[in-house]
Coordinates of C-alpha atoms in Angstrom, one line a residue:
M1 CA -19.8 -22.3 20.3
T2 CA -22.0 -18.7 19.2
T3 CA -24.2 -18.1 16.5
T4 CA -25.6 -14.8 14.8
L5 CA -28.0 -14.3 12.4
Y6 CA -28.0 -11.2 10.5
L7 CA -31.2 -10.6 8.3
N8 CA -32.5 -7.5 6.3
G9 CA -29.0 -7.5 4.3
R10 CA -28.1 -7.2 0.6
V11 CA -25.3 -9.1 -0.1
F12 CA -22.0 -9.4 -2.2
Q13 CA -20.7 -12.3 -2.1
G14 CA -18.0 -11.1 -4.1
T15 CA -17.7 -14.6 -5.5
A16 CA -17.1 -12.8 -9.2
S17 CA -19.1 -15.2 -11.5
A18 CA -19.7 -14.3 -15.4
D19 CA -22.0 -11.0 -13.9
P20 CA -20.5 -9.9 -10.8
M21 CA -24.2 -8.6 -10.3
D22 CA -25.0 -12.6 -9.3
D23 CA -23.1 -12.0 -6.4
V24 CA -26.3 -9.9 -5.2
D25 CA -27.8 -13.0 -4.4
A26 CA -28.9 -13.1 -0.9
S27 CA -30.4 -10.9 2.3
A28 CA -29.2 -12.7 5.1
F29 CA -26.5 -15.2 6.5
V30 CA -25.3 -17.1 9.6
V31 CA -22.0 -16.3 11.6
R32 CA -20.8 -19.3 14.0
D33 CA -17.2 -19.9 15.7
G34 CA -15.7 -17.0 13.1
A35 CA -17.4 -18.2 9.3
F36 CA -20.1 -17.8 7.6
A37 CA -22.3 -21.4 8.4
F38 CA -24.8 -20.2 5.9
V39 CA -25.5 -17.7 3.2
G40 CA -29.1 -17.1 1.5
G41 CA -31.8 -15.8 2.4
E42 CA -33.9 -15.3 4.9
A43 CA -36.1 -17.5 5.7
D44 CA -33.7 -20.3 5.1
A45 CA -31.6 -18.7 7.6
R46 CA -34.1 -18.4 9.8
A47 CA -33.9 -22.4 9.9
F48 CA -30.7 -22.6 9.6
A49 CA -30.3 -20.2 12.6
A50 CA -33.3 -21.4 15.0
E51 CA -32.3 -20.4 18.3
P52 CA -29.5 -17.5 17.4
D53 CA -27.3 -16.6 20.6
V54 CA -27.3 -12.8 18.7
T55 CA -29.8 -11.9 15.7
V56 CA -29.1 -8.8 14.1
D57 CA -31.2 -6.8 11.3
L58 CA -29.3 -5.0 9.0
G59 CA -31.8 -2.6 8.4
G60 CA -31.0 -3.1 4.2
Q61 CA -27.9 -2.0 4.2
L62 CA -24.8 -3.2 1.6
V63 CA -23.0 -5.7 2.9
L64 CA -19.2 -6.2 1.5
P65 CA -17.0 -8.8 2.1
G66 CA -14.2 -7.1 4.1
I67 CA -11.2 -5.6 2.2
T68 CA -7.8 -6.8 1.9
D69 CA -5.1 -3.9 1.9
A70 CA -2.5 -5.4 -0.4
H71 CA -0.6 -3.2 0.3
T72 CA 0.7 -1.1 2.8
H73 CA 3.2 0.3 5.5
L74 CA 1.0 0.1 8.8
V75 CA 3.3 1.2 11.1
M76 CA 4.6 4.0 8.7
M77 CA 0.5 4.8 8.7
G78 CA 0.4 5.0 12.0
E79 CA 3.1 8.0 12.0
A80 CA 1.7 10.1 9.5
L81 CA -2.1 9.8 10.9
G82 CA 0.1 11.9 13.3
Q83 CA 2.2 14.6 11.1
V84 CA 1.3 17.5 8.9
G85 CA -0.4 16.5 5.5
L86 CA 0.6 18.6 2.4
T87 CA -1.0 16.8 0.2
D88 CA -3.7 19.3 -0.8
A89 CA -0.7 22.2 -0.4
R90 CA -0.9 23.4 -3.8
D91 CA 2.6 25.6 -4.3
L92 CA 5.5 26.4 -2.0
A93 CA 3.6 29.2 -0.5
E94 CA 0.8 26.6 1.1
V95 CA 3.7 24.1 2.0
Q96 CA 5.6 27.0 4.4
R97 CA 1.5 28.1 5.8
L98 CA 1.1 24.9 6.7
L99 CA 4.6 24.3 8.4
A100 CA 4.4 27.5 10.3
E101 CA 1.4 26.2 12.0
A102 CA 2.4 23.4 13.1
R103 CA 5.6 24.6 14.6
A104 CA 3.6 27.4 16.1
A105 CA 0.9 25.1 17.4
D106 CA 3.7 22.8 19.4
P107 CA 6.8 25.4 19.6
D108 CA 8.2 22.5 22.5
A109 CA 8.4 19.8 19.6
R110 CA 12.0 19.0 18.8
V111 CA 11.2 18.0 15.4
L112 CA 8.9 18.5 12.7
R113 CA 7.9 16.1 10.4
G114 CA 5.1 16.2 7.6
R115 CA 4.2 13.7 5.1
G116 CA 2.6 13.8 1.3
W117 CA 3.8 17.1 -0.5
L118 CA 4.1 16.7 -4.2
F119 CA 7.0 17.9 -7.0
D120 CA 4.9 20.2 -9.0
S121 CA 4.1 22.4 -6.2
I122 CA 7.6 23.2 -6.0
P123 CA 9.1 25.4 -7.6
G124 CA 10.9 23.7 -10.5
G125 CA 9.9 20.7 -8.5
A126 CA 13.9 21.6 -7.0
P127 CA 13.0 21.9 -2.8
T128 CA 15.5 23.1 -0.6
A129 CA 17.0 23.4 2.7
A130 CA 16.5 27.1 2.0
M131 CA 13.0 27.0 1.1
I132 CA 11.9 25.4 4.6
D133 CA 14.2 27.3 6.8
E134 CA 12.5 30.7 5.7
V135 CA 9.7 29.7 7.8
V136 CA 10.7 26.5 10.1
A137 CA 14.3 26.9 11.1
D138 CA 14.8 26.1 14.5
V139 CA 14.7 22.5 14.7
P140 CA 15.2 19.6 12.4
V141 CA 12.2 19.1 9.1
Y142 CA 11.8 15.6 8.0
L143 CA 8.9 16.2 4.9
D144 CA 8.3 13.0 3.4
A145 CA 7.4 13.0 -0.7
N146 CA 4.1 12.1 -1.6
D147 CA 5.1 8.8 -3.3
Y148 CA 7.8 7.8 0.0
H149 CA 10.1 7.7 -2.2
S150 CA 11.9 11.0 -1.1
C151 CA 12.4 13.2 1.8
W152 CA 13.0 17.0 2.1
V153 CA 14.7 18.4 4.6
N154 CA 15.7 21.6 6.8
S155 CA 19.4 23.0 8.0
A156 CA 18.8 21.2 11.0
A157 CA 17.4 18.0 9.7
L158 CA 21.0 18.2 7.7
R159 CA 22.9 19.5 10.7
E160 CA 21.7 16.4 12.9
L161 CA 21.6 13.4 9.4
G162 CA 25.4 14.7 9.6
I163 CA 25.2 15.3 6.2
T164 CA 28.4 16.7 4.7
R165 CA 29.7 17.9 1.4
E166 CA 31.7 14.9 1.9
T167 CA 29.4 12.6 2.3
P168 CA 28.4 10.1 -0.8
D169 CA 25.6 9.3 -2.6
P170 CA 24.6 6.1 -1.4
S171 CA 23.9 2.9 -3.2
G172 CA 20.5 3.4 -5.1
G173 CA 20.3 7.0 -3.8
R174 CA 20.7 10.5 -4.1
I175 CA 22.1 13.5 -2.3
E176 CA 21.2 16.5 -3.8
R177 CA 23.7 19.0 -3.9
D178 CA 23.5 22.7 -4.8
A179 CA 26.6 24.5 -7.8
D180 CA 28.9 24.6 -4.9
G181 CA 28.5 20.8 -4.3
E182 CA 27.2 22.1 -0.6
P183 CA 23.8 19.0 -0.1
N184 CA 20.7 21.3 -0.8
G185 CA 17.9 19.4 1.5
M186 CA 16.6 16.8 -0.8
L187 CA 17.6 13.0 -0.2
Y188 CA 15.9 10.7 -2.8
E189 CA 15.8 6.8 -3.0
T190 CA 17.9 5.0 -0.4
A191 CA 19.4 8.1 1.0
A192 CA 15.6 9.0 2.2
V193 CA 15.8 5.0 4.1
E194 CA 19.3 4.8 5.1
Y195 CA 19.4 9.0 6.5
A196 CA 15.7 10.1 7.3
W197 CA 14.2 6.9 7.7
V198 CA 17.2 5.3 9.9
Q199 CA 17.1 9.0 12.1
R200 CA 13.4 8.5 13.1
D201 CA 13.5 4.6 14.0
L202 CA 16.4 5.8 15.6
A203 CA 14.6 8.9 17.7
M204 CA 11.1 7.7 17.9
T205 CA 10.2 5.0 21.3
D206 CA 8.3 1.9 21.7
T207 CA 5.8 3.9 22.9
D208 CA 5.1 6.3 19.9
R209 CA 5.3 3.6 17.7
D210 CA 2.8 1.6 19.8
A211 CA 1.3 5.0 20.2
A212 CA 0.8 4.8 15.7
V213 CA 0.2 1.3 16.1
E214 CA -3.1 1.8 17.6
R215 CA -3.9 4.7 15.3
V216 CA -4.2 3.1 12.2
L217 CA -6.0 -0.2 13.8
A218 CA -8.4 1.8 14.9
A219 CA -8.9 4.2 11.0
Y220 CA -8.4 0.6 9.2
S221 CA -11.3 -0.4 11.3
Q222 CA -13.3 2.5 10.8
A223 CA -12.8 1.6 6.7
G224 CA -14.1 -2.0 6.7
V225 CA -10.8 -3.0 6.3
T226 CA -10.3 -6.9 8.0
G227 CA -6.4 -7.6 6.2
V228 CA -3.3 -6.4 5.6
V229 CA -0.2 -6.8 3.8
D230 CA 2.8 -4.8 5.5
M231 CA 5.1 -4.4 3.0
A232 CA 8.8 -3.7 4.4
L233 CA 8.5 -4.4 7.3
N234 CA 11.8 -4.1 9.9
E235 CA 12.2 -5.0 12.8
V236 CA 11.1 -2.4 15.2
A237 CA 7.7 -2.4 12.9
L238 CA 7.1 -6.2 14.1
D239 CA 7.8 -5.3 17.4
A240 CA 5.5 -3.4 17.4
L241 CA 2.8 -5.4 15.6
Q242 CA 3.4 -7.7 18.3
R243 CA 3.0 -5.8 20.9
A244 CA 0.0 -4.7 19.9
A245 CA -1.7 -8.5 19.4
D246 CA 0.1 -9.4 22.7
R247 CA -2.3 -6.2 24.4
R248 CA -5.6 -8.5 22.3
D249 CA -4.4 -11.7 23.3
G250 CA -2.7 -13.2 19.9
Q251 CA -5.2 -11.2 18.1
L252 CA -5.8 -8.1 16.4
P253 CA -8.7 -6.5 14.9
L254 CA -7.3 -6.9 11.5
R255 CA -5.2 -10.1 9.5
V256 CA -1.6 -9.4 8.9
A257 CA 0.6 -11.1 6.4
A258 CA 4.6 -9.0 6.1
H259 CA 6.8 -9.0 3.5
W260 CA 10.1 -8.6 5.0
L261 CA 12.4 -5.6 3.6
V262 CA 15.8 -6.5 1.9
S263 CA 17.9 -4.0 0.8
N264 CA 21.3 -4.0 -1.3
A265 CA 24.0 -4.6 0.9
D266 CA 26.4 -4.7 -2.6
D267 CA 27.2 -7.8 -1.2
D268 CA 26.1 -11.7 -2.6
A269 CA 26.7 -13.3 1.5
A270 CA 24.8 -9.8 3.1
N271 CA 22.0 -10.0 1.0
L272 CA 21.4 -13.9 1.4
E273 CA 21.6 -13.1 5.1
Q274 CA 18.7 -11.7 5.2
V275 CA 16.9 -14.1 3.0
E276 CA 17.4 -16.4 5.7
R277 CA 16.5 -13.7 8.1
A278 CA 12.9 -13.5 6.7
R279 CA 13.3 -17.6 6.7
G280 CA 13.0 -17.9 9.8
L281 CA 10.8 -14.9 10.7
A282 CA 7.7 -16.8 8.3
T283 CA 8.0 -20.2 10.6
K284 CA 8.5 -18.0 14.1
Y285 CA 5.0 -15.4 12.5
A286 CA 2.2 -17.8 10.7
S287 CA -0.5 -17.1 12.9
P288 CA -4.1 -15.6 10.4
W289 CA -3.1 -12.9 12.8
L290 CA 0.2 -11.7 12.3
R291 CA 2.4 -13.3 9.7
V292 CA 6.0 -12.8 7.7
V293 CA 4.7 -14.7 4.1
G294 CA 7.8 -13.7 2.2
I295 CA 10.5 -10.6 0.7
K296 CA 10.2 -7.1 0.1
L297 CA 13.2 -5.7 -2.8
I298 CA 12.4 -2.6 -3.9
L299 CA 14.0 -2.4 -7.9
D300 CA 13.8 1.1 -8.2
G301 CA 11.9 4.3 -7.5
T302 CA 9.4 6.7 -9.0
I303 CA 8.3 8.6 -12.4
D304 CA 7.4 12.1 -10.1
A305 CA 11.2 11.7 -8.7
C306 CA 12.3 10.7 -12.6
T307 CA 13.8 7.6 -10.1
A308 CA 12.2 5.0 -12.1
A309 CA 14.1 2.4 -13.9
M310 CA 12.5 3.1 -17.4
S311 CA 13.6 1.6 -20.7
Q312 CA 13.4 5.0 -22.9
P313 CA 14.2 8.5 -21.1
Y314 CA 11.7 10.9 -19.2
S315 CA 10.5 14.0 -21.1
D316 CA 14.4 15.5 -19.8
G317 CA 16.1 13.0 -21.6
S318 CA 17.2 11.8 -17.6
N319 CA 17.0 7.7 -16.7
A320 CA 17.7 6.1 -13.6
D321 CA 19.3 2.5 -13.0
A322 CA 17.7 -0.2 -10.8
I323 CA 18.1 0.4 -7.4
W324 CA 19.0 -4.1 -7.7
P325 CA 21.7 -4.5 -10.3
A326 CA 20.7 -8.1 -12.4
E327 CA 23.6 -9.7 -10.7
R328 CA 23.2 -9.3 -6.8
L329 CA 18.4 -9.7 -7.4
L330 CA 18.9 -13.1 -9.2
P331 CA 20.9 -15.2 -6.2
V332 CA 17.9 -13.4 -4.1
V333 CA 15.2 -13.7 -5.9
A334 CA 16.2 -17.6 -6.3
A335 CA 17.0 -18.3 -3.0
A336 CA 13.9 -17.0 -1.8
D337 CA 12.2 -19.2 -4.4
A338 CA 14.1 -22.5 -3.3
A339 CA 13.2 -21.3 0.5
G340 CA 9.2 -21.1 0.2
L341 CA 8.9 -17.0 0.8
Q342 CA 6.7 -15.3 -1.6
I343 CA 8.6 -12.4 -3.3
A344 CA 7.2 -8.7 -3.7
M345 CA 8.9 -6.7 -6.1
H346 CA 8.7 -2.7 -6.1
A347 CA 8.7 -2.1 -10.1
I348 CA 6.4 0.9 -11.3
G349 CA 9.1 1.1 -14.5
D350 CA 8.9 -0.5 -17.4
A351 CA 13.0 -1.7 -17.3
A352 CA 12.5 -2.4 -13.7
S353 CA 9.3 -4.6 -14.4
T354 CA 10.8 -6.4 -17.4
M355 CA 14.2 -7.3 -14.9
A356 CA 11.9 -8.5 -12.2
L357 CA 10.2 -11.7 -14.5
D358 CA 13.8 -12.4 -15.7
A359 CA 14.7 -13.4 -12.6
L360 CA 11.2 -15.2 -11.2
E361 CA 11.6 -16.8 -14.8
A362 CA 15.9 -17.8 -13.7
A363 CA 14.6 -19.0 -10.7
F364 CA 11.5 -20.9 -11.9
E365 CA 14.4 -22.6 -13.7
A366 CA 16.5 -23.0 -11.1
N367 CA 14.3 -24.8 -8.9
G368 CA 11.8 -26.7 -10.7
D369 CA 8.3 -26.8 -10.0
I370 CA 7.5 -25.7 -6.5
V371 CA 3.8 -24.4 -5.1
R372 CA 4.9 -20.7 -5.4
R373 CA 3.1 -17.3 -5.5
H374 CA 5.4 -13.7 -6.3
R375 CA 3.8 -10.5 -6.9
I376 CA 5.2 -7.4 -8.6
E377 CA 4.4 -3.9 -7.2
H378 CA 2.4 -1.0 -8.9
L379 CA 3.7 -1.8 -12.3
E380 CA 2.9 1.9 -13.1
Y381 CA 4.1 2.0 -16.6
A382 CA 5.3 -1.7 -17.7
A383 CA 6.4 -2.6 -21.0
P384 CA 3.4 -4.3 -23.5
G385 CA 3.0 -8.5 -23.1
T386 CA 3.7 -7.7 -19.1
A387 CA 0.2 -8.7 -18.2
E388 CA 0.3 -11.6 -20.3
R389 CA 3.7 -12.9 -19.3
M390 CA 3.3 -12.6 -15.7
A391 CA -0.1 -14.1 -16.3
A392 CA 2.1 -17.3 -17.6
L393 CA 3.9 -17.7 -15.3
G394 CA 1.2 -17.1 -11.9
I395 CA 2.3 -14.1 -10.6
T396 CA 0.0 -11.3 -9.1
A397 CA 0.1 -7.8 -10.1
S398 CA -0.8 -5.7 -7.3
M399 CA -2.5 -1.7 -8.3
Q400 CA -2.7 1.3 -6.6
P401 CA -5.7 2.8 -8.4
V402 CA -5.8 6.0 -6.4
H403 CA -1.9 6.3 -7.4
A404 CA -3.6 7.2 -10.2
D405 CA -5.3 10.6 -9.0
P406 CA -5.5 13.0 -11.1
A407 CA -5.4 15.8 -8.7
I408 CA -1.4 14.0 -7.9
L409 CA -0.9 12.7 -11.5
G410 CA 0.0 15.6 -13.6
N411 CA 4.1 15.7 -13.2
W412 CA 3.7 11.6 -13.6
I413 CA 2.4 13.1 -17.0
A414 CA 4.8 15.4 -17.3
Q415 CA 8.0 13.6 -16.6
L416 CA 6.8 10.6 -19.2
D417 CA 5.3 13.1 -21.6
D418 CA 5.0 11.0 -24.5
D419 CA 2.6 8.1 -25.7
R420 CA 3.8 5.8 -22.7
V421 CA 0.8 8.2 -20.9
E422 CA -1.7 6.1 -22.8
R423 CA -0.6 3.8 -20.7
G424 CA 0.0 4.3 -17.5
F425 CA -1.7 2.1 -14.9
A426 CA -3.0 0.0 -17.1
W427 CA -4.6 -2.7 -14.8
H428 CA -7.8 -3.6 -17.4
E429 CA -4.7 -5.4 -19.5
Y430 CA -4.3 -7.5 -16.4
E431 CA -8.1 -8.0 -16.4
D432 CA -7.8 -9.4 -20.1
A433 CA -4.2 -11.1 -19.5
E434 CA -6.4 -13.5 -16.6
T435 CA -3.8 -12.1 -14.1
T436 CA -4.3 -12.0 -10.5
L437 CA -4.9 -8.3 -10.2
A438 CA -5.1 -7.3 -6.3
F439 CA -6.2 -3.8 -5.0
S440 CA -4.2 -1.6 -2.2
T441 CA -3.4 1.8 -1.6
D442 CA 0.7 2.0 -0.7
A443 CA -0.6 4.2 2.3
P444 CA 0.9 6.5 3.8
T445 CA 1.8 7.3 0.2
A446 CA -2.3 7.7 -0.2
P447 CA -5.2 7.9 1.5
Y448 CA -5.7 4.1 2.8
G449 CA -9.9 5.0 2.5
P450 CA -10.6 1.6 -0.1
L451 CA -14.0 3.1 -1.2
A452 CA -12.1 6.3 -2.2
N453 CA -9.8 3.9 -3.9
L454 CA -12.4 2.2 -6.2
Y455 CA -13.8 5.2 -7.1
V456 CA -10.5 6.3 -8.8
A457 CA -10.2 2.3 -10.3
A458 CA -13.9 2.8 -11.4
T459 CA -14.4 6.5 -12.9
R460 CA -10.5 7.6 -13.6
E461 CA -11.7 10.6 -11.7
S462 CA -10.2 12.1 -8.7
A463 CA -10.9 10.9 -4.8
L464 CA -8.6 14.1 -4.0
D465 CA -10.8 16.7 -5.4
P466 CA -13.7 15.7 -7.5
S467 CA -14.2 18.9 -9.4
F468 CA -10.5 18.1 -10.6
P469 CA -10.5 17.4 -14.4
A470 CA -10.4 13.6 -15.3
A471 CA -6.8 11.8 -15.8
Q472 CA -5.1 12.5 -19.2
V473 CA -4.3 8.6 -19.3
L474 CA -6.7 6.5 -21.7
G475 CA -6.9 3.0 -19.5
R476 CA -10.3 1.4 -19.5
T477 CA -12.2 2.5 -16.2
V478 CA -12.7 -1.2 -14.1
P479 CA -17.1 -1.8 -13.0
I480 CA -17.4 -1.6 -9.1
E481 CA -18.2 -4.9 -8.8
R482 CA -14.5 -5.6 -10.5
A483 CA -12.8 -3.2 -8.1
I484 CA -14.6 -4.9 -5.6
V485 CA -13.8 -8.6 -5.9
H486 CA -10.2 -7.1 -6.4
A487 CA -9.6 -5.5 -3.3
T488 CA -11.8 -8.5 -1.9
R489 CA -11.0 -11.9 -3.5
D490 CA -8.3 -11.3 -5.8
A491 CA -6.5 -9.4 -2.8
A492 CA -7.1 -12.0 0.1
A493 CA -5.8 -14.4 -2.6
S494 CA -2.5 -12.4 -3.2
V495 CA -0.5 -13.5 0.2
G496 CA -2.5 -17.3 -0.7
D497 CA -5.6 -17.2 1.6
A498 CA -7.9 -17.1 -1.6
S499 CA -9.4 -20.5 0.2
W500 CA -10.6 -19.5 3.5
R501 CA -11.4 -15.8 3.5
G502 CA -12.2 -12.9 1.0
K503 CA -16.1 -14.1 0.3
I504 CA -19.1 -13.8 1.3
R505 CA -19.5 -18.2 1.1
E506 CA -19.9 -20.7 3.2
G507 CA -16.8 -22.0 5.5
F508 CA -15.2 -18.7 4.4
A509 CA -14.0 -16.1 7.4
A510 CA -16.2 -14.1 8.9
D511 CA -14.8 -11.1 7.8
F512 CA -16.5 -8.1 6.3
F513 CA -18.2 -4.7 6.4
V514 CA -21.6 -3.1 6.2
V515 CA -22.1 0.5 4.4
D516 CA -24.2 3.2 4.7
T517 CA -24.9 3.7 0.6
D518 CA -26.2 0.8 -1.5
V519 CA -22.6 1.3 -4.0
L520 CA -23.7 -0.7 -6.0
S521 CA -26.9 1.0 -7.2
E522 CA -26.4 4.2 -7.2
P523 CA -24.3 7.1 -9.2
A524 CA -20.3 6.1 -8.5
A525 CA -19.7 9.6 -6.5
S526 CA -21.6 7.7 -3.6
L527 CA -18.1 6.3 -3.0
L528 CA -17.1 9.4 -1.7
T529 CA -19.7 9.9 0.6
A530 CA -21.1 6.0 2.2
R531 CA -19.9 5.2 5.4
T532 CA -18.9 2.1 7.5
V533 CA -21.3 0.8 9.8
L534 CA -20.2 -2.1 11.0
T535 CA -17.1 -3.3 10.4
V536 CA -16.5 -7.6 11.3
V537 CA -13.7 -9.6 11.3
G538 CA -13.8 -13.5 12.5
G539 CA -17.4 -13.0 13.6
R540 CA -15.7 -10.2 16.2
V541 CA -17.2 -6.3 16.1
T542 CA -14.0 -4.4 15.5
F543 CA -15.7 -1.6 14.6
E544 CA -19.1 -0.2 14.7
A545 CA -20.7 3.4 14.2

């Protein structure tokens, strides 16, 4: 039994008292057998651990509970770290320059993959294969949009995918076509998933995926992240994570709770088979390091691409249907609820989040009074009263402040262009309603760094470009102390872990990180420059600067 005594720190315990600053009342703690054995003052800590195995002087630095990124995509994020980043490209010429440079830098590559481009960086918000062909035509090019709900490809990729004018649109998706009916290079929603993503998974080797997993595990550890909730897990990603655990004698440098992706097969029996597969995986994968906790359902798309299901049309008069019709959704939600699986539903538009709550209410009535903990993801625009309705049902609001970064919000605002904008990303409504609110990044649709995410929550200003004007949405900010609690205690609670991790508290898992700047006392901009100097998970050091 190893005992480590930590001294001379400023410890934010994250218990969310009436005055969150009361949480900064400890300067020392003791870690024993992977848990906090004592938290308090220095003299008492020394008395508690009179002969520690290790003593660590924290140098007066701030100690925070470990971040849980409550909605991310681990393997996809690891892949993205090795792709061409396009988020900073503000026009087509810049996108083309970056692609040409990437192709020239690796002339032997058989494919070029990029990610993060913005619709408002492309003329008319309408990318075409010809735009990519101008600079890279000799190999397939696949470019995931910043929201990862659309994929922009070149002509070589269309040929590789076998997409022609005769190819039908898949259920819940669209292959964009020119005036003559020819595919023009844009794949929306399930068209991106069923064509571009399936091709990617087939093309990648286990070695490729293992490298991606190692990249993302290292990146998250360096950022102070001690746990994640992986959304939309599939077979190849689960296998890659299990191999990573096997390389470490069953442990990982962060705690992974995963949701199995259930896609609408337009057949109730096939859909329920997927739920049963998730139930079996939840029984098999149940360690503190890698576990399957539930299912993920993608009910709609995104506001940027006008594919989120809204109760009122977009500014151009269009609207989008939900990806899951209610008659297909209800049996899946009822079955997963009865099986004890946590249900996470992607719902960005207000019609989608209303549908999600209707389905949950129906399942609750059908299945009776059982222990359950479900979630709705994103909630970028929800109907008034949604927060109160979720609070009454005990549904967690899983939201991503970094998606409201003003530097990427222009097209989002333009697609609504009415009073709905003022209620966008209204996380304060969920606070006011006392709904459990878990903050996350949804990486790689946004940067994975947790402190930048908290900066957007606390300021409504841009972490990507601090000189960018503040957001035009009028939602309130969240004090940094509460934002931290939403990303630590509440994020851990979002997967049922409230009783054993997410706080610096005696008896809780020793998951914490240390930053070189006191972001609780310094101006909010310090969140953009603060750096993690130490990350500890279950008492083990996973990163040290």
